[in-house]
């Protein structure tokens, strides 16, 4: 096979990404020629595009296959996470349509940038090389910087974009520095080659340094403490659907990337020795869980609260990763799935907090929701209970799997900290329930809520409520998927 | 089916009255509960005839369903139908139905009547569950059930602090007794491996005389068990040391006092001892204690009743005293006499209470006898009926015959029986009984004279409002008066006379020549009792009557002077032998101090401080600090990231260097 | 060979010094100029490595476009940098400490490590000799074959950057007159001029 044949074979493997990139450019053209009036059309076409990409992902090879000389990998793990990510992006896109119209920044670049961001995430998920890792991260981040600042007439939105951009640049710097150290000490950027060269000898100190910097850059993307500082400010400032997107899709993609980077080249599965990176991940997980639990208590803005909530949840996901076993990765996948559903559901609720004078974001505005909008209140209650991890809701099982995985690896302290953090965090989730059900009603929100948001809210709370039904198929799939990394 | 209906009708009434009271209204609740109770009472009479007279009772217990089945621990929900049961059934449903009807009139001004009637029916159900129990567990259910109903009814006027306090006191004092009872049940299960009566009774003879070691002492098993059960009986039947709750329980509405604290619930202890006669008979030491406690109570309570001024408290202490009679009768083996007195006592004591209620009702809720007097011409019917009740309780009748009021027949049987037993304890009981009878006559007539005769001591405006009670209150009184007069004569032969053998059947067990046979013999005139013994109760009764008449009709200044002088004996009696004060000092205050200590220091300081409050404060403090980290400045954020990287790198570097 | 080394160290030193000056200079214009100096020396290093294409690109793109753009921005925006730096001294000790720690560790780590020459064998594409194929052509060989994925991805990143710049900054202000050349060219005399016959002494 000569090189051009190889390249065309590679292109068939990256079909989802090709669809996304070519589609994004086509939508851009459509938008340029039709103007901002076409935004709604472009949005729906973008959703369709994401759907097509999803189908293409599912059509991919069942076994681990490399493309472009090993810099791009297609495997069940990547496929599963890509599907999750595409669902998350699509749902956020759907939820954003009415929002951007009402907030008067309905511009066709919005869906196009979201598609490009999802392309970046897809590249991150499939990255099998430090360069493609960096490319994916940058493509994703750059799109998100712009999206965060998209409502350029709003000071908070611009500030959010600015902060995200500057700190993101710093994290990229750290990431690149780590990459260069790794390259310098091994002479390769390819994960497969790294795996072969590293595993027999263990990691040298220089390599560990590289790994630290690399992890710092990735930890920024999953907003693990202490690389989380941007999260609350950006979540609060960014347009709400974008906040929803932030807390769902990029977290999933970055976490998948983190898992792949740490498990594939840097874990000696055969020797079952404690990997060198575990200390870092344990520290990140602990700090994230604790800070996510404590800092959220003092928040009055629900988007900020969700920022800390997502920090805490990422801590739990890292807890699964810290185990570093197949069981741990399975826990991570289940957690990400359930986390996606919960996050999207909560943001569907937040997007329904609409008054005549505009969107409101204060937690106090939910007062007495049970009387004004009983169904919405019930759905939000289910979501909060699930986020708090109360059985038999899905959130409980999510935490359960990662905790079990951690305990099996002897990470008792971490598991105990996790449980305690979960207890503390239950306080603020339940506080929202208390406000909804027991406080004097505030002014009701504008109704009717958009049909698509209602659908998302209902579906997500039903999933969480009846998770037990989905538990076994999900466990089976994630088990298979996790196996592909080992 | 008949028996099941008797037990279930009241609970149906209670549920309807309690849950649906709001929809069917007060009138509806009154009518439904009362008519169900009346129906239950009629069925009880049928059952009484079938079981006790015709001897056609069911052979085996009637099982509803299995309640517990844990290893050897089995208990059914079942009805044990024998003479003992049906006697109690008649008493309970009879008095209860009359009290229901009476309450329609008595409680007519109360805004929560539906709740009241529901409680009454609930009590009746629990009492029936107690008396029909086939095993100790079901009995304990009924035991606690009547305790609950009693608590609810004493505290029925929950806005009155004294009523609440009395309700709590009743509950707590009963807890002491119930604790003994519960331990007794556990001991029985431990020893017998069963809680149902048939098994226990069948095994009792084998275990007689066996011992076990306790603190190095060899203790008789059955005696221990019986004493534990008796502690329960003491609590429920307000025997001395555990009696303090009964006078206070008079804070409840008067019909409640009549039903629960005179006729039925307080007799549960007597019933328990009679029911467990198969055990007690093998534990003579326990019987000795029963006799002693009963006799002392009879004396103590009567002595206190001499000087009380609250009309209901006098009757309450009288109840206490009469229960003492029943206990020492049972303790001497005269279970049948005890049950007979229980039966007749239900009539005249309920009558007295309801009459007192009628007086109180007429006097606009005045209960102090010092503010009464001369009421006979205002309340002639009530007065007449109350005098009948008094004649009955004091035991008016013709000695050497069986003609007399109910109280005469049953009480004299007990006193004479006590003499006839011939043992020292029997003699003790006899003399105590005699003295108590004199005092009974005194305080009973004192009550009548102070209330109905002499000059009116109430203010004019109250006297002008004094009125006879409505028919719904008078009709039950007439029925009870009928019982108070004739129950003794009519049923004497069945309970303790010639026909008693067939009447009781297997329900009671008596070993050897104890009181039972003696009483029987005495009543048939076959036994040679000295003449003075037979005449004794009658004479002391007359003595008490005369004394009371002299003091309270002729020379009311004498008792007033005694009261004014506040002599030691007078104060001793007025303050009920200082039981409440001693208990307050010995138990209540230390317990309160301990409770306060545990509350303030243990709970408030230790647990709350280091538990919920401390943790909450810690969490909030941590939260404040965590939020302060979020300054909003980019360079702070960047710093955090760099410090994070540096820390991680340093940690791993040091670790790696250390490993080299 | 010694000249080679001298040149390398000269370039490297100048890069480090000017890099430090970029952040240390008080005048922002000086900062940008130091940046340009750093770029030039970087280009020199590339030349030393025989990567003349990268050297030229660095000069043309970074010096010619990026840095000059920076210079324009700095000069056009009237920002008081001294005010922005007020907190600098305040954070200097902590910052210096963190920096120092990392630096020391890096020096220790990198100094300890011997560069593994055998690692070079992992390099899939050694630079071809200049006499065989020029740098530019060699880069092109790989960029459009083995590295096509990275190349395309980089293109997409640039696309996003472009879109972002437009989205965040381009404003169509109402009421601003724009030159539309097509309209200007397509105008007829009749549309542009109206002939009014004015009667003398009356005006309009």
mmCIF file with all atom_site columns, C-alpha atoms in Angstrom, chain B residues 635-636 639 642-643 645-646 649-651 653 660, chain C residues 87 91-92 94-95 98 101-102 105 108-109 112:
data_model
loop_
_atom_site.group_PDB
_atom_site.id
_atom_site.type_symbol
_atom_site.label_atom_id
_atom_site.label_alt_id
_atom_site.label_comp_id
_atom_site.label_asym_id
_atom_site.label_entity_id
_atom_site.label_seq_id
_atom_site.pdbx_PDB_ins_code
_atom_site.Cartn_x
_atom_site.Cartn_y
_atom_site.Cartn_z
_atom_site.occupancy
_atom_site.B_iso_or_equiv
_atom_site.pdbx_formal_charge
_atom_site.auth_seq_id
_atom_site.auth_comp_id
_atom_site.auth_asym_id
_atom_site.auth_atom_id
_atom_site.pdbx_PDB_model_num
ATOM 1  C CA . UNK B 1 635 ? -3.366 36.473 37.960 1.00 0.00 ? 635 UNK B CA 1
ATOM 2  C CA . UNK B 1 636 ? -4.608 34.893 41.153 1.00 0.00 ? 636 UNK B CA 1
ATOM 3  C CA . UNK B 1 639 ? -0.936 31.668 40.378 1.00 0.00 ? 639 UNK B CA 1
ATOM 4  C CA . UNK B 1 642 ? 1.338  27.432 38.773 1.00 0.00 ? 642 UNK B CA 1
ATOM 5  C CA . UNK B 1 643 ? 1.509  26.666 42.447 1.00 0.00 ? 643 UNK B CA 1
ATOM 6  C CA . UNK B 1 645 ? 2.072  22.451 39.084 1.00 0.00 ? 645 UNK B CA 1
ATOM 7  C CA . UNK B 1 646 ? 5.034  23.350 41.236 1.00 0.00 ? 646 UNK B CA 1
ATOM 8  C CA . UNK B 1 649 ? 6.328  18.473 40.497 1.00 0.00 ? 649 UNK B CA 1
ATOM 9  C CA . UNK B 1 650 ? 8.108  19.000 43.785 1.00 0.00 ? 650 UNK B CA 1
ATOM 10 C CA . UNK B 1 651 ? 6.225  16.200 45.469 1.00 0.00 ? 651 UNK B CA 1
ATOM 11 C CA . UNK B 1 653 ? 10.580 14.912 42.468 1.00 0.00 ? 653 UNK B CA 1
ATOM 12 C CA . UNK B 1 660 ? 16.708 6.339  44.262 1.00 0.00 ? 660 UNK B CA 1
ATOM 13 C CA . UNK C 2 87  ? 0.508  44.386 42.133 1.00 0.00 ? 87  UNK C CA 1
ATOM 14 C CA . UNK C 2 91  ? 3.253  39.026 44.185 1.00 0.00 ? 91  UNK C CA 1
ATOM 15 C CA . UNK C 2 92  ? 6.887  38.955 43.244 1.00 0.00 ? 92  UNK C CA 1
ATOM 16 C CA . UNK C 2 94  ? 5.594  34.185 45.859 1.00 0.00 ? 94  UNK C CA 1
ATOM 17 C CA . UNK C 2 95  ? 5.954  34.163 42.121 1.00 0.00 ? 95  UNK C CA 1
ATOM 18 C CA . UNK C 2 98  ? 7.390  29.189 42.680 1.00 0.00 ? 98  UNK C CA 1
ATOM 19 C CA . UNK C 2 101 ? 11.441 25.932 42.738 1.00 0.00 ? 101 UNK C CA 1
ATOM 20 C CA . UNK C 2 102 ? 10.345 24.794 39.317 1.00 0.00 ? 102 UNK C CA 1
ATOM 21 C CA . UNK C 2 105 ? 13.890 21.110 39.799 1.00 0.00 ? 105 UNK C CA 1
ATOM 22 C CA . UNK C 2 108 ? 18.301 19.122 38.384 1.00 0.00 ? 108 UNK C CA 1
ATOM 23 C CA . UNK C 2 109 ? 16.149 16.812 36.304 1.00 0.00 ? 109 UNK C CA 1
ATOM 24 C CA . UNK C 2 112 ? 20.869 14.758 35.426 1.00 0.00 ? 112 UNK C CA 1
#
